[in-house]
Short mmCIF file of C-alpha atoms in Angstrom, two decimals:
data_model
loop_
_atom_site.label_atom_id
_atom_site.label_comp_id
_atom_site.label_asym_id
_atom_site.label_seq_id
_atom_site.Cartn_x
_atom_site.Cartn_y
_atom_site.Cartn_z
CA MET A 1 -21.62 -32.97 -5.84
CA LYS A 2 -22.57 -29.71 -7.41
CA MET A 3 -20.61 -28.72 -10.55
CA LEU A 4 -17.61 -26.48 -9.71
CA THR A 5 -17.97 -22.90 -11.05
CA THR A 6 -14.29 -22.60 -11.98
CA ALA A 7 -11.28 -24.92 -12.23
CA ILE A 8 -7.69 -23.84 -12.62
CA ASN A 9 -5.88 -26.88 -13.96
CA HIS A 10 -2.22 -27.85 -14.45
CA GLY A 11 -0.76 -24.81 -12.62
CA ILE A 12 2.13 -24.63 -10.08
CA VAL A 13 0.18 -23.86 -6.79
CA ILE A 14 2.16 -21.86 -4.23
CA ASP A 15 1.67 -22.82 -0.59
CA SER A 16 2.29 -19.18 0.68
CA GLN A 17 2.35 -20.21 4.34
CA ASN A 18 5.05 -22.91 4.11
CA LYS A 19 6.79 -21.44 1.10
CA THR A 20 6.55 -24.51 -1.12
CA LYS A 21 5.07 -25.26 -4.55
CA LYS A 22 3.34 -28.23 -6.22
CA GLN A 23 1.47 -28.90 -9.41
CA LEU A 24 -2.20 -29.09 -8.39
CA HIS A 25 -5.60 -28.44 -9.81
CA VAL A 26 -7.78 -25.85 -7.98
CA GLY A 27 -11.53 -26.11 -7.88
CA ILE A 28 -13.72 -23.11 -6.95
CA GLN A 29 -17.29 -23.08 -5.92
CA GLY A 30 -18.83 -19.64 -5.78
CA ASP A 31 -16.49 -17.32 -3.86
CA LYS A 32 -14.64 -20.09 -2.05
CA ILE A 33 -11.88 -22.57 -2.90
CA ALA A 34 -13.57 -25.91 -2.80
CA VAL A 35 -10.92 -28.48 -3.58
CA LEU A 36 -7.20 -29.04 -4.41
CA SER A 37 -6.82 -32.05 -6.62
CA GLU A 38 -4.04 -34.27 -7.96
CA THR A 39 -6.11 -34.79 -11.08
CA PRO A 40 -7.66 -32.22 -13.48
CA LEU A 41 -11.09 -30.95 -12.58
CA GLU A 42 -14.24 -30.19 -14.52
CA ALA A 43 -16.18 -26.95 -14.04
CA GLU A 44 -18.41 -24.43 -15.77
CA GLU A 45 -15.28 -22.43 -16.61
CA VAL A 46 -11.88 -24.14 -16.94
CA ILE A 47 -8.60 -22.21 -16.95
CA ASP A 48 -5.57 -24.04 -18.30
CA ALA A 49 -2.65 -22.75 -16.19
CA GLY A 50 -0.02 -25.14 -17.68
CA GLY A 51 3.39 -23.50 -17.09
CA LEU A 52 1.96 -20.79 -14.95
CA VAL A 53 2.07 -20.05 -11.18
CA VAL A 54 -1.21 -20.13 -9.29
CA SER A 55 -0.82 -17.76 -6.33
CA PRO A 56 -3.12 -16.35 -3.73
CA GLY A 57 -4.18 -12.84 -4.89
CA PHE A 58 -1.68 -10.15 -3.85
CA ILE A 59 -2.61 -8.14 -0.87
CA ASP A 60 -1.52 -4.49 -1.05
CA PRO A 61 -0.91 -3.28 2.52
CA HIS A 62 -0.55 0.36 1.57
CA GLY A 63 -2.74 2.05 -1.02
CA HIS A 64 -5.01 4.94 -1.62
CA VAL A 65 -7.57 3.28 -3.80
CA ASP A 66 -10.42 4.36 -1.42
CA GLY A 67 -13.25 3.47 -3.79
CA GLU A 68 -11.73 5.08 -6.94
CA LEU A 69 -12.68 2.77 -9.74
CA TYR A 70 -9.70 3.37 -12.07
CA ALA A 71 -7.33 2.74 -9.25
CA GLY A 72 -9.12 -0.50 -8.52
CA GLU A 73 -8.80 -1.50 -12.20
CA LEU A 74 -5.04 -0.77 -12.20
CA SER A 75 -4.63 -2.75 -8.99
CA VAL A 76 -6.35 -5.92 -10.19
CA CYS A 77 -4.47 -5.80 -13.50
CA GLN A 78 -1.25 -6.16 -11.51
CA GLY A 79 -2.56 -9.07 -9.51
CA ILE A 80 -3.90 -7.30 -6.45
CA THR A 81 -7.11 -8.78 -5.12
CA THR A 82 -7.22 -6.94 -1.77
CA THR A 83 -6.08 -3.45 -0.84
CA VAL A 84 -5.76 -1.59 2.45
CA GLY A 85 -6.87 2.00 2.07
CA GLY A 86 -7.22 5.11 4.19
CA ASN A 87 -3.43 5.35 4.59
CA CYS A 88 -1.08 8.28 5.46
CA GLY A 89 -3.74 9.91 7.65
CA TYR A 90 -6.25 10.38 4.83
CA SER A 91 -9.56 8.53 4.65
CA PRO A 92 -13.30 8.92 4.59
CA GLU A 93 -14.64 9.95 8.01
CA ASP A 94 -17.78 7.92 7.92
CA MET A 95 -16.60 4.33 7.51
CA GLY A 96 -20.10 2.83 7.78
CA GLU A 97 -21.32 4.93 4.87
CA PHE A 98 -18.22 4.19 2.81
CA PHE A 99 -18.60 0.49 3.22
CA LYS A 100 -22.36 0.62 2.42
CA GLU A 101 -21.62 2.54 -0.82
CA GLN A 102 -18.91 0.11 -1.89
CA GLU A 103 -21.19 -2.84 -1.17
CA ARG A 104 -23.97 -1.23 -3.21
CA LYS A 105 -21.84 -0.44 -6.22
CA GLY A 106 -19.41 -3.37 -6.11
CA PHE A 107 -15.68 -2.91 -6.83
CA PRO A 108 -12.85 -4.55 -8.82
CA ILE A 109 -11.06 -5.70 -5.64
CA HIS A 110 -11.65 -6.12 -1.88
CA GLN A 111 -11.10 -3.07 0.35
CA ALA A 112 -10.03 -2.95 3.96
CA MET A 113 -9.91 0.54 5.41
CA LEU A 114 -8.14 2.53 8.06
CA ILE A 115 -9.44 5.72 9.69
CA GLY A 116 -7.06 8.54 9.08
CA HIS A 117 -5.59 10.71 11.85
CA GLY A 118 -4.33 13.63 9.79
CA ILE A 119 -7.51 14.65 8.11
CA PRO A 120 -10.84 13.08 9.35
CA LEU A 121 -9.81 12.70 13.01
CA ARG A 122 -8.15 15.99 13.43
CA ASN A 123 -10.77 17.78 11.38
CA ARG A 124 -13.59 16.23 13.44
CA ALA A 125 -11.88 17.60 16.52
CA GLY A 126 -11.62 21.01 14.93
CA VAL A 127 -7.80 20.94 14.44
CA TYR A 128 -7.46 22.29 10.99
CA ASP A 129 -4.00 23.93 11.23
CA ARG A 130 -1.45 21.20 10.37
CA TYR A 131 1.19 23.09 12.41
CA LYS A 132 -0.89 22.99 15.62
CA PRO A 133 -0.85 20.19 18.21
CA ALA A 134 -4.18 18.96 19.56
CA CYS A 135 -5.15 19.60 23.15
CA ASP A 136 -6.46 16.86 25.50
CA GLU A 137 -10.14 17.63 24.70
CA GLU A 138 -9.46 17.44 21.01
CA ILE A 139 -7.63 14.09 21.35
CA GLU A 140 -10.64 12.70 23.24
CA ILE A 141 -12.85 13.64 20.27
CA MET A 142 -10.46 11.90 17.94
CA LYS A 143 -10.59 8.78 20.09
CA GLU A 144 -14.35 8.76 20.08
CA THR A 145 -14.45 9.17 16.30
CA ALA A 146 -11.89 6.31 15.92
CA ARG A 147 -14.03 4.09 18.20
CA LYS A 148 -17.01 4.70 15.91
CA ALA A 149 -14.92 3.83 12.86
CA PHE A 150 -13.75 0.65 14.50
CA GLN A 151 -17.41 -0.31 15.16
CA ASP A 152 -18.18 0.33 11.52
CA GLY A 153 -15.28 -2.02 10.43
CA ALA A 154 -12.11 0.04 10.19
CA CYS A 155 -9.07 -2.07 10.74
CA GLY A 156 -6.90 0.57 12.44
CA VAL A 157 -5.74 4.22 12.53
CA SER A 158 -3.30 5.53 9.90
CA PHE A 159 -0.94 8.40 10.48
CA GLY A 160 0.66 10.75 8.00
CA LEU A 161 2.97 12.69 10.35
CA ASP A 162 4.86 14.21 7.51
CA TYR A 163 1.57 16.02 6.60
CA VAL A 164 0.80 17.38 10.11
CA PRO A 165 4.17 18.58 11.31
CA GLY A 166 2.59 20.14 14.39
CA CYS A 167 1.08 16.83 15.60
CA SER A 168 2.23 16.01 19.16
CA ILE A 169 3.62 12.62 20.10
CA ARG A 170 0.79 12.49 22.69
CA GLU A 171 -1.80 12.33 19.85
CA VAL A 172 -0.01 9.34 18.34
CA VAL A 173 0.43 7.56 21.65
CA GLU A 174 -3.22 7.96 22.70
CA LEU A 175 -4.56 6.74 19.39
CA ALA A 176 -1.99 3.94 19.20
CA ARG A 177 -3.00 2.86 22.73
CA LEU A 178 -6.65 2.78 21.54
CA CYS A 179 -5.61 0.56 18.62
CA ALA A 180 -3.90 -1.83 21.03
CA GLU A 181 -6.98 -1.98 23.16
CA TYR A 182 -9.15 -2.90 20.14
CA GLY A 183 -6.59 -5.24 18.52
CA LYS A 184 -6.24 -2.84 15.61
CA ILE A 185 -3.07 -1.86 13.62
CA CYS A 186 -1.26 1.56 13.28
CA PRO A 187 0.31 2.10 9.80
CA ILE A 188 2.46 5.19 10.09
CA HIS A 189 4.00 7.51 7.48
CA THR A 190 6.74 8.96 9.54
CA ARG A 191 7.63 12.62 9.96
CA LEU A 192 10.03 14.33 7.55
CA LEU A 193 12.35 16.27 9.72
CA THR A 194 15.36 16.29 7.47
CA ASN A 195 16.82 13.77 5.06
CA GLU A 196 19.67 13.11 7.44
CA ASP A 197 18.15 11.96 10.79
CA LEU A 198 16.45 8.93 12.17
CA TYR A 199 14.53 10.63 15.05
CA SER A 200 11.24 10.09 13.33
CA LEU A 201 11.88 6.29 13.43
CA TYR A 202 13.04 6.43 17.03
CA GLU A 203 9.80 8.29 17.85
CA LEU A 204 7.74 5.31 16.44
CA ILE A 205 9.76 2.83 18.43
CA LEU A 206 8.92 4.80 21.55
CA VAL A 207 5.21 4.71 20.62
CA ALA A 208 5.41 0.90 20.16
CA ARG A 209 7.27 0.46 23.44
CA GLU A 210 4.77 2.57 25.35
CA THR A 211 1.52 1.31 23.82
CA LYS A 212 2.39 -2.27 22.64
CA ALA A 213 0.43 -1.52 19.45
CA ASP A 214 1.07 -3.28 16.24
CA ILE A 215 3.04 -0.81 14.05
CA LEU A 216 3.47 -0.83 10.35
CA ILE A 217 5.88 1.68 8.95
CA SER A 218 4.60 2.91 5.59
CA HIS A 219 6.64 2.84 2.38
CA PHE A 220 9.94 2.54 4.27
CA VAL A 221 12.33 3.15 1.38
CA TYR A 222 10.51 6.44 0.62
CA GLN A 223 11.06 7.60 4.16
CA TYR A 224 14.65 6.51 4.68
CA CYS A 225 16.33 6.36 1.27
CA GLY A 226 19.58 8.04 0.52
CA GLY A 227 21.77 6.24 2.99
CA LEU A 228 19.44 5.83 5.97
CA CYS A 229 17.86 2.52 5.13
CA ASP A 230 20.60 0.27 6.62
CA PRO A 231 20.82 2.09 10.03
CA GLY A 232 17.03 2.37 10.04
CA LEU A 233 16.50 -1.33 9.49
CA LYS A 234 19.08 -2.03 12.24
CA MET A 235 17.16 0.16 14.62
CA LEU A 236 13.93 -1.77 13.85
CA GLU A 237 15.55 -5.12 14.32
CA LYS A 238 16.85 -4.10 17.80
CA ALA A 239 13.32 -3.01 18.68
CA GLN A 240 11.91 -6.30 17.39
CA LYS A 241 14.25 -8.22 19.71
CA GLU A 242 12.64 -6.39 22.61
CA GLY A 243 9.36 -8.04 21.54
CA LEU A 244 7.87 -5.01 19.77
CA ASN A 245 5.56 -5.95 16.89
CA ILE A 246 6.83 -3.75 14.03
CA HIS A 247 6.60 -4.53 10.30
CA ILE A 248 7.34 -2.39 7.21
CA ASP A 249 5.91 -2.12 3.74
CA SER A 250 8.00 -0.71 0.91
CA GLY A 251 7.68 -0.21 -2.86
CA MET A 252 9.82 -0.91 -5.93
CA TYR A 253 10.84 2.74 -6.49
CA THR A 254 12.88 5.28 -4.53
CA ASN A 255 11.18 8.26 -6.25
CA TRP A 256 7.98 9.10 -4.42
CA THR A 257 5.01 11.25 -5.02
CA THR A 258 2.59 13.26 -3.02
CA TYR A 259 0.25 16.25 -3.50
CA PHE A 260 1.78 19.66 -3.98
CA ASP A 261 -0.29 21.36 -1.36
CA THR A 262 0.96 19.10 1.50
CA ALA A 263 3.52 20.30 4.05
CA THR A 264 6.06 18.09 2.23
CA PHE A 265 6.42 20.63 -0.57
CA ASP A 266 6.30 23.75 1.64
CA LEU A 267 9.20 26.03 0.69
CA ASN A 268 10.79 25.86 4.11
CA ASN A 269 10.76 22.10 3.98
CA ILE A 270 12.48 22.15 0.59
CA GLN A 271 15.02 24.57 1.85
CA ASN A 272 15.69 22.64 5.10
CA ASN A 273 16.31 19.42 3.10
CA ASN A 274 18.52 21.14 0.45
CA TRP A 275 16.25 19.79 -2.27
CA LYS A 276 16.50 21.08 -5.80
CA PHE A 277 13.45 22.04 -7.93
CA SER A 278 14.88 19.99 -10.66
CA GLN A 279 14.37 16.82 -8.59
CA MET A 280 10.56 17.32 -9.02
CA VAL A 281 8.41 16.14 -11.99
CA VAL A 282 4.70 17.17 -12.18
CA ALA A 283 2.61 13.92 -12.26
CA THR A 284 -0.92 15.32 -12.98
CA GLY A 285 -2.77 18.28 -14.50
CA LYS A 286 -1.85 20.71 -17.30
CA TYR A 287 1.86 20.73 -16.35
CA LYS A 288 2.07 16.89 -16.29
CA GLY A 289 5.54 15.64 -17.29
CA GLN A 290 7.29 19.03 -16.75
CA VAL A 291 10.42 19.21 -14.65
CA MET A 292 10.06 21.81 -11.93
CA ASP A 293 11.93 25.05 -11.76
CA GLU A 294 11.50 28.01 -9.46
CA GLU A 295 9.08 29.81 -11.76
CA LEU A 296 6.88 26.76 -12.21
CA TYR A 297 6.98 26.05 -8.44
CA PHE A 298 5.35 29.49 -7.53
CA ARG A 299 2.98 29.40 -10.54
CA MET A 300 1.59 26.06 -9.46
CA LYS A 301 1.34 27.19 -5.84
CA GLU A 302 -0.98 29.88 -7.15
CA GLU A 303 -2.80 28.14 -9.97
CA CYS A 304 -2.99 24.44 -9.14
CA PRO A 305 -1.61 23.45 -5.66
CA HIS A 306 -3.67 20.24 -5.59
CA GLU A 307 -1.79 18.37 -8.37
CA ALA A 308 0.67 15.54 -7.60
CA VAL A 309 4.41 15.84 -7.86
CA ILE A 310 7.08 13.15 -8.05
CA PHE A 311 10.33 13.71 -6.15
CA PHE A 312 13.46 11.98 -7.48
CA GLU A 313 15.95 10.77 -4.89
CA GLY A 314 17.42 7.71 -3.24
CA ILE A 315 19.68 4.76 -3.90
CA GLU A 316 18.17 1.88 -5.86
CA ASP A 317 19.91 -0.87 -3.83
CA GLU A 318 18.02 0.21 -0.77
CA ILE A 319 14.80 -1.04 -2.35
CA TYR A 320 16.16 -4.55 -2.38
CA GLU A 321 17.67 -4.38 1.03
CA CYS A 322 14.30 -3.43 2.48
CA LEU A 323 12.29 -6.02 0.67
CA LYS A 324 14.62 -8.90 1.47
CA LYS A 325 13.77 -8.54 5.14
CA PRO A 326 11.34 -11.20 6.60
CA TYR A 327 9.20 -8.48 8.13
CA ALA A 328 8.83 -6.42 4.90
CA MET A 329 5.92 -6.53 2.43
CA PRO A 330 5.72 -5.02 -1.02
CA SER A 331 3.19 -2.20 -1.41
CA THR A 332 2.11 0.22 -4.22
CA ASP A 333 1.19 3.55 -2.50
CA ILE A 334 -1.26 3.72 -5.39
CA GLY A 335 -3.35 6.92 -5.68
CA ALA A 336 -6.39 7.91 -7.60
CA TYR A 337 -5.37 9.55 -10.92
CA ASP A 338 -6.84 10.19 -14.31
CA LYS A 339 -5.75 7.99 -17.21
CA GLY A 340 -2.18 8.67 -18.33
CA GLU A 341 -1.26 10.44 -15.04
CA GLY A 342 0.45 9.49 -11.90
CA HIS A 343 3.51 7.45 -10.91
CA PRO A 344 4.45 4.06 -12.35
CA GLN A 345 3.84 2.33 -9.01
CA ILE A 346 0.12 2.45 -9.75
CA ALA A 347 0.40 -0.10 -12.50
CA GLY A 348 3.86 -1.68 -12.16
CA THR A 349 4.69 -2.43 -8.56
CA TYR A 350 3.94 -6.16 -8.20
CA PRO A 351 5.18 -7.19 -11.75
CA ARG A 352 8.36 -5.24 -11.03
CA TYR A 353 8.70 -6.88 -7.70
CA PHE A 354 8.63 -10.45 -9.21
CA ARG A 355 10.79 -9.47 -12.20
CA GLU A 356 13.53 -7.80 -10.20
CA MET A 357 13.48 -9.60 -6.89
CA VAL A 358 12.94 -13.08 -8.19
CA ARG A 359 13.84 -13.49 -11.89
CA GLU A 360 16.60 -10.99 -12.48
CA ARG A 361 18.40 -10.44 -9.10
CA LYS A 362 17.44 -13.76 -7.44
CA LEU A 363 17.14 -12.05 -4.07
CA LEU A 364 14.08 -14.07 -3.19
CA THR A 365 12.79 -17.48 -4.20
CA LEU A 366 9.50 -17.43 -6.01
CA GLU A 367 7.95 -19.03 -2.90
CA GLU A 368 9.39 -16.39 -0.59
CA ALA A 369 8.19 -13.54 -2.79
CA VAL A 370 4.65 -14.90 -2.91
CA HIS A 371 4.71 -15.32 0.82
CA LYS A 372 5.61 -11.71 1.35
CA ALA A 373 2.96 -10.52 -1.10
CA THR A 374 0.06 -12.68 0.26
CA TYR A 375 0.35 -14.62 3.56
CA LEU A 376 2.35 -12.01 5.33
CA PRO A 377 0.05 -9.01 4.89
CA ALA A 378 -2.99 -11.35 5.47
CA LYS A 379 -1.40 -12.22 8.84
CA VAL A 380 -0.45 -8.62 9.78
CA PHE A 381 -3.95 -7.40 8.94
CA LYS A 382 -5.65 -10.50 10.48
CA MET A 383 -7.45 -11.50 7.26
CA GLU A 384 -7.89 -15.16 8.16
CA ASP A 385 -9.54 -16.27 4.91
CA LYS A 386 -7.13 -14.58 2.56
CA GLY A 387 -3.49 -15.03 1.49
CA VAL A 388 -3.54 -18.86 1.08
CA ILE A 389 -4.84 -21.37 -1.41
CA LEU A 390 -6.73 -23.91 0.70
CA PRO A 391 -10.21 -25.40 0.66
CA GLY A 392 -12.68 -23.15 2.46
CA LYS A 393 -10.63 -20.01 1.99
CA ASP A 394 -11.56 -17.06 -0.24
CA ALA A 395 -11.17 -17.67 -4.03
CA ASP A 396 -8.89 -14.65 -4.64
CA ILE A 397 -6.25 -16.01 -7.00
CA THR A 398 -3.60 -14.55 -9.29
CA VAL A 399 -2.23 -16.62 -12.20
CA PHE A 400 1.04 -15.42 -13.67
CA ASP A 401 3.98 -16.46 -15.80
CA PRO A 402 7.18 -16.27 -13.78
CA ALA A 403 9.28 -16.05 -16.95
CA GLU A 404 7.27 -13.21 -18.42
CA ILE A 405 5.82 -11.10 -15.59
CA CYS A 406 7.13 -7.53 -15.97
CA ASP A 407 6.12 -3.91 -15.66
CA THR A 408 5.84 -1.50 -18.58
CA ALA A 409 4.77 1.65 -16.67
CA THR A 410 7.17 4.55 -16.40
CA TYR A 411 7.34 8.20 -15.23
CA PRO A 412 5.06 10.84 -16.94
CA HIS A 413 7.91 12.69 -18.54
CA MET A 414 9.17 9.39 -20.10
CA GLY A 415 5.93 7.62 -21.03
CA LEU A 416 2.75 6.14 -19.56
CA PRO A 417 2.68 5.74 -15.77
CA ASP A 418 -0.46 3.54 -16.05
CA ALA A 419 0.79 1.20 -18.86
CA ARG A 420 -0.43 -2.26 -18.09
CA PRO A 421 1.94 -5.09 -17.14
CA ARG A 422 2.62 -8.30 -18.97
CA GLY A 423 2.57 -11.93 -17.75
CA ILE A 424 -0.59 -11.91 -15.57
CA PRO A 425 -3.19 -13.56 -17.69
CA TYR A 426 -5.82 -14.30 -15.00
CA VAL A 427 -6.96 -12.75 -11.75
CA LEU A 428 -10.00 -13.98 -9.81
CA VAL A 429 -11.66 -11.94 -7.10
CA ALA A 430 -14.19 -13.74 -4.90
CA GLY A 431 -14.26 -16.54 -7.53
CA GLU A 432 -15.13 -14.24 -10.38
CA THR A 433 -12.69 -13.70 -13.26
CA ALA A 434 -11.64 -10.06 -13.11
CA VAL A 435 -8.74 -10.25 -15.49
CA LYS A 436 -8.80 -12.56 -18.47
CA GLU A 437 -5.91 -12.81 -20.98
CA GLY A 438 -4.44 -9.75 -19.20
CA ILE A 439 -7.49 -7.55 -19.73
CA TYR A 440 -9.84 -6.26 -17.03
CA THR A 441 -13.27 -7.84 -17.51
CA GLY A 442 -15.35 -5.11 -15.80
CA SER A 443 -16.03 -7.41 -12.85
CA ARG A 444 -17.04 -5.80 -9.52
CA SER A 445 -16.97 -8.74 -7.19
CA GLY A 446 -14.69 -6.99 -4.64
CA ARG A 447 -16.23 -6.44 -1.26
CA PRO A 448 -15.52 -4.20 1.73
CA ILE A 449 -13.63 -5.98 4.46
CA ARG A 450 -15.08 -5.02 7.81
CA LYS A 451 -12.83 -5.93 10.76
#
């Protein structure tokens, strides 16, 4: 038998499908798991995982990495080996070209991609006004563009309805129906009508009912924090009992971020929601870390509207209520930022998830938490070779210390949003060691995932 390339010995291996654990030794040959053994293995590289958890690599169902190298590095350092990009209606238009470029360059982690409705599809159809609905002819152009993206390997259509307030329900239904036809998924960032209604969620249930498409509601706690999570979850569960296939992803923070030039931060939207300028902190650029006031708001609209801003709101307990649900997956909503900028979710989400949900609050068992971060997103996105540690499956593995794993990132007015976590000594992507002793090795073994 050919010498194994890597062995991970003495670790507690998580069976993410059945939610069990057992001390085993994992042998890797190339980019595949070759063997699970009761006795220690020999290999070209041997990792001693004594006292550590050996988990499938985390699969982030909602990110905006989209080929940005530093975002990939931050992802892998928090244990992510696969990300789903092109979310919230934003993505490259030419999926074939994107995948070719990523294959040529290599990347820290694997990338699956969605084609975005709000920018590439609407722009391709000539619908540049975010307050304008598309006509039938324009919807047909969007559908043709989406078909081409599917042929190139896109795993679905993403929607950012908050960012295109004029989008009609017909646009969503027609594209969701197309996804159902091709067996693709529809991740949807819901509309922001006001902070006090659930119509935007009801709208998605209508879409699911009419099209039978697989729906994933993006960063649920960001959309329905401040008292709406519980009634929102009950609405979803009622819809699931009808047989509708709806999941959610949600992060470890209630305070969300987006770009200042989106419809979200239009003045009329701020006024309609009774938001205060003091709830906003600038995340990027020359005003990074400053708390917004009226003067800064109008100055930035003139000088630098493309920066990111964090909005502070929500009830912390709603994070845990969302992520306890069996149909919920943790997600980062990571974006592409320069070093020292951004939101702590870009570096701290998964370590925070295991620290709070498992070790401190004991809301999930270790096995349940791993299941929701690995097997569940692999199943939802139909990644058959990922999310499990079994012979023949992809060698994407995260080794962490359950007693030490924690986040150190914080908000830009308080410290470093990209501070690296602790307690994740090893991450393997396609069998190659991408993180060693907690430090990114420079590996670019990640590959595009064409569906």
